[in-house]
């Protein structure tokens, strides 16, 4: 059974950092494009970042503005999202998702249940 489990969310002050983890079971993450998405209360889900399965290319939403970095550890079968300079607008439930195809902001095949991030003083 394919499963994605996110961790690392929590409460952080504005300007702070968090590192989110997405760990897979039942499949190898390096065979899939892995994306991070987020959904804030009352807003639509949006794509945050994605790392390609083919060549490791990375993609980011425009709002990231160089603050986040996605990376993959194939030994741990985990994808990370390092988030720096967090703003209150980054408060959301963060999900990871997997696609057997290319990185994309819609139509990912497998989803985790999410980890909450709250940025507040």
PDB file of C-alpha atoms in Angstrom:
ATOM      1  CA  UNK A   1       0.000   0.000   0.000  1.00  0.00           C
ATOM      2  CA  UNK A   2       1.404   3.350  -1.043  1.00  0.00           C
ATOM      3  CA  UNK A   3       1.551   5.863   1.790  1.00  0.00           C
ATOM      4  CA  UNK A   4       2.953   9.342   2.261  1.00  0.00           C
ATOM      5  CA  UNK A   5       3.382  10.743   5.751  1.00  0.00           C
ATOM      6  CA  UNK A   6       4.239  14.371   6.418  1.00  0.00           C
ATOM      7  CA  UNK A   7       5.881  15.647   9.585  1.00  0.00           C
ATOM      8  CA  UNK A   8       7.704  18.693  10.899  1.00  0.00           C
ATOM      9  CA  UNK A   9       4.898  21.208  11.033  1.00  0.00           C
ATOM     10  CA  UNK A  10       4.216  23.366  14.057  1.00  0.00           C
ATOM     11  CA  UNK A  11       4.049  26.884  15.439  1.00  0.00           C
ATOM     12  CA  UNK A  12       6.814  29.291  14.492  1.00  0.00           C
ATOM     13  CA  UNK A  13       7.289  33.027  14.852  1.00  0.00           C
ATOM     14  CA  UNK A  14       7.433  35.306  11.799  1.00  0.00           C
ATOM     15  CA  UNK A  15      10.893  35.146  10.277  1.00  0.00           C
ATOM     16  CA  UNK A  16      11.469  31.662  11.627  1.00  0.00           C
ATOM     17  CA  UNK A  17      12.167  28.357   9.893  1.00  0.00           C
ATOM     18  CA  UNK A  18      10.728  24.875   9.695  1.00  0.00           C
ATOM     19  CA  UNK A  19      11.757  21.752   7.850  1.00  0.00           C
ATOM     20  CA  UNK A  20       8.953  19.529   6.654  1.00  0.00           C
ATOM     21  CA  UNK A  21       9.493  15.859   5.847  1.00  0.00           C
ATOM     22  CA  UNK A  22       7.558  13.592   3.509  1.00  0.00           C
ATOM     23  CA  UNK A  23       8.328   9.908   4.033  1.00  0.00           C
ATOM     24  CA  UNK A  24       7.049   7.173   1.754  1.00  0.00           C
ATOM     25  CA  UNK A  25       6.181   3.582   2.439  1.00  0.00           C
ATOM     26  CA  UNK A  26       5.297   0.992  -0.133  1.00  0.00           C
ATOM     27  CA  UNK A  27       7.250   2.659  -2.926  1.00  0.00           C
ATOM     28  CA  UNK A  28      10.493   4.473  -3.664  1.00  0.00           C
ATOM     29  CA  UNK A  29      10.190   8.228  -3.740  1.00  0.00           C
ATOM     30  CA  UNK A  30      12.965   8.542  -6.319  1.00  0.00           C
ATOM     31  CA  UNK A  31      10.658   6.902  -8.877  1.00  0.00           C
ATOM     32  CA  UNK A  32       8.088   9.663  -8.506  1.00  0.00           C
ATOM     33  CA  UNK A  33       7.847  13.391  -8.840  1.00  0.00           C
ATOM     34  CA  UNK A  34       7.156  14.698  -5.348  1.00  0.00           C
ATOM     35  CA  UNK A  35       5.341  17.925  -4.699  1.00  0.00           C
ATOM     36  CA  UNK A  36       4.479  20.027  -1.685  1.00  0.00           C
ATOM     37  CA  UNK A  37       1.124  21.796  -1.595  1.00  0.00           C
ATOM     38  CA  UNK A  38      -0.660  23.888   0.969  1.00  0.00           C
ATOM     39  CA  UNK A  39      -4.177  24.962   1.790  1.00  0.00           C
ATOM     40  CA  UNK A  40      -5.014  27.805   4.111  1.00  0.00           C
ATOM     41  CA  UNK A  41      -8.471  28.110   5.709  1.00  0.00           C
ATOM     42  CA  UNK A  42     -10.944  29.495   3.217  1.00  0.00           C
ATOM     43  CA  UNK A  43      -8.483  29.339   0.329  1.00  0.00           C
ATOM     44  CA  UNK A  44      -7.810  26.971  -2.529  1.00  0.00           C
ATOM     45  CA  UNK A  45      -4.961  24.512  -2.431  1.00  0.00           C
ATOM     46  CA  UNK A  46      -1.815  25.797  -4.126  1.00  0.00           C
ATOM     47  CA  UNK A  47       1.436  24.272  -5.249  1.00  0.00           C
ATOM     48  CA  UNK A  48       4.482  25.131  -3.167  1.00  0.00           C
ATOM     49  CA  UNK A  49       7.311  23.116  -4.680  1.00  0.00           C
ATOM     50  CA  UNK A  50       8.080  19.991  -6.693  1.00  0.00           C
ATOM     51  CA  UNK A  51      11.127  17.864  -7.366  1.00  0.00           C
ATOM     52  CA  UNK A  52      11.353  15.869 -10.576  1.00  0.00           C
ATOM     53  CA  UNK A  53      11.950  12.109 -10.609  1.00  0.00           C
ATOM     54  CA  UNK A  54      13.927  12.330 -13.841  1.00  0.00           C
ATOM     55  CA  UNK A  55      16.751  14.766 -13.205  1.00  0.00           C
ATOM     56  CA  UNK A  56      15.990  16.260  -9.800  1.00  0.00           C
ATOM     57  CA  UNK A  57      14.860  19.569 -11.263  1.00  0.00           C
ATOM     58  CA  UNK A  58      13.026  21.702  -8.741  1.00  0.00           C
ATOM     59  CA  UNK A  59      10.077  24.050  -9.138  1.00  0.00           C
ATOM     60  CA  UNK A  60       8.558  26.625  -6.817  1.00  0.00           C
ATOM     61  CA  UNK A  61       5.421  28.694  -6.571  1.00  0.00           C
ATOM     62  CA  UNK A  62       5.913  32.390  -7.278  1.00  0.00           C
ATOM     63  CA  UNK A  63       5.146  33.302  -3.677  1.00  0.00           C
ATOM     64  CA  UNK A  64       8.144  31.286  -2.410  1.00  0.00           C
ATOM     65  CA  UNK A  65      10.580  34.007  -3.568  1.00  0.00           C
ATOM     66  CA  UNK A  66      13.707  31.997  -2.703  1.00  0.00           C
ATOM     67  CA  UNK A  67      12.667  31.230   0.863  1.00  0.00           C
ATOM     68  CA  UNK A  68      12.027  27.481   0.520  1.00  0.00           C
ATOM     69  CA  UNK A  69      14.202  24.606  -0.691  1.00  0.00           C
ATOM     70  CA  UNK A  70      13.021  21.141  -1.673  1.00  0.00           C
ATOM     71  CA  UNK A  71      15.404  18.194  -1.512  1.00  0.00           C
ATOM     72  CA  UNK A  72      15.376  14.427  -1.610  1.00  0.00           C
ATOM     73  CA  UNK A  73      17.183  11.810   0.502  1.00  0.00           C
ATOM     74  CA  UNK A  74      16.836   8.516  -1.368  1.00  0.00           C
ATOM     75  CA  UNK A  75      18.402   6.480   1.447  1.00  0.00           C
ATOM     76  CA  UNK A  76      15.759   7.704   3.887  1.00  0.00           C
ATOM     77  CA  UNK A  77      13.074   7.615   1.183  1.00  0.00           C
ATOM     78  CA  UNK A  78      12.163  11.117   2.267  1.00  0.00           C
ATOM     79  CA  UNK A  79      11.642  14.494   0.605  1.00  0.00           C
ATOM     80  CA  UNK A  80      12.246  17.628   2.640  1.00  0.00           C
ATOM     81  CA  UNK A  81      10.949  21.163   2.386  1.00  0.00           C
ATOM     82  CA  UNK A  82      13.171  23.642   4.186  1.00  0.00           C
ATOM     83  CA  UNK A  83      11.186  26.799   4.818  1.00  0.00           C
ATOM     84  CA  UNK A  84      12.952  29.984   5.919  1.00  0.00           C
ATOM     85  CA  UNK A  85      11.769  33.545   6.496  1.00  0.00           C
ATOM     86  CA  UNK A  86       8.248  32.359   7.180  1.00  0.00           C
ATOM     87  CA  UNK A  87       5.442  34.895   7.078  1.00  0.00           C
ATOM     88  CA  UNK A  88       1.989  34.705   8.665  1.00  0.00           C
ATOM     89  CA  UNK A  89       0.613  34.240   5.123  1.00  0.00           C
ATOM     90  CA  UNK A  90       2.439  30.887   5.014  1.00  0.00           C
ATOM     91  CA  UNK A  91       0.074  29.503   7.651  1.00  0.00           C
ATOM     92  CA  UNK A  92      -1.640  26.469   6.122  1.00  0.00           C
ATOM     93  CA  UNK A  93      -1.952  22.715   6.104  1.00  0.00           C
ATOM     94  CA  UNK A  94       0.990  21.425   4.054  1.00  0.00           C
ATOM     95  CA  UNK A  95       0.636  18.231   2.040  1.00  0.00           C
ATOM     96  CA  UNK A  96       3.071  16.166   0.021  1.00  0.00           C
ATOM     97  CA  UNK A  97       1.956  14.325  -3.074  1.00  0.00           C
ATOM     98  CA  UNK A  98       3.466  11.938  -5.605  1.00  0.00           C
ATOM     99  CA  UNK A  99       3.123  11.550  -9.346  1.00  0.00           C
ATOM    100  CA  UNK A 100       4.481   8.790 -11.559  1.00  0.00           C
ATOM    101  CA  UNK A 101       4.779  11.404 -14.298  1.00  0.00           C
ATOM    102  CA  UNK A 102       6.189  14.890 -14.378  1.00  0.00           C
ATOM    103  CA  UNK A 103       6.036  17.624 -11.771  1.00  0.00           C
ATOM    104  CA  UNK A 104       2.683  19.367 -11.979  1.00  0.00           C
ATOM    105  CA  UNK A 105       0.444  21.509  -9.847  1.00  0.00           C
ATOM    106  CA  UNK A 106      -2.681  19.441 -10.570  1.00  0.00           C
ATOM    107  CA  UNK A 107      -3.505  15.749 -10.830  1.00  0.00           C
ATOM    108  CA  UNK A 108      -0.968  14.222  -8.438  1.00  0.00           C
ATOM    109  CA  UNK A 109      -1.881  10.574  -7.830  1.00  0.00           C
ATOM    110  CA  UNK A 110      -1.029  10.011  -4.173  1.00  0.00           C
ATOM    111  CA  UNK A 111      -1.475  12.323  -1.214  1.00  0.00           C
ATOM    112  CA  UNK A 112      -0.508  12.450   2.433  1.00  0.00           C
ATOM    113  CA  UNK A 113      -2.814  13.760   5.143  1.00  0.00           C
ATOM    114  CA  UNK A 114      -0.866  16.932   5.778  1.00  0.00           C
ATOM    115  CA  UNK A 115       1.037  18.651   8.560  1.00  0.00           C
ATOM    116  CA  UNK A 116      -0.091  22.024   9.943  1.00  0.00           C
ATOM    117  CA  UNK A 117       2.133  25.091   9.871  1.00  0.00           C
ATOM    118  CA  UNK A 118       1.213  28.172  11.889  1.00  0.00           C
ATOM    119  CA  UNK A 119       3.261  31.340  11.660  1.00  0.00           C
ATOM    120  CA  UNK A 120       2.332  33.707  14.439  1.00  0.00           C
ATOM    121  CA  UNK A 121       3.854  35.825  17.156  1.00  0.00           C
TER     122      UNK A 121
END
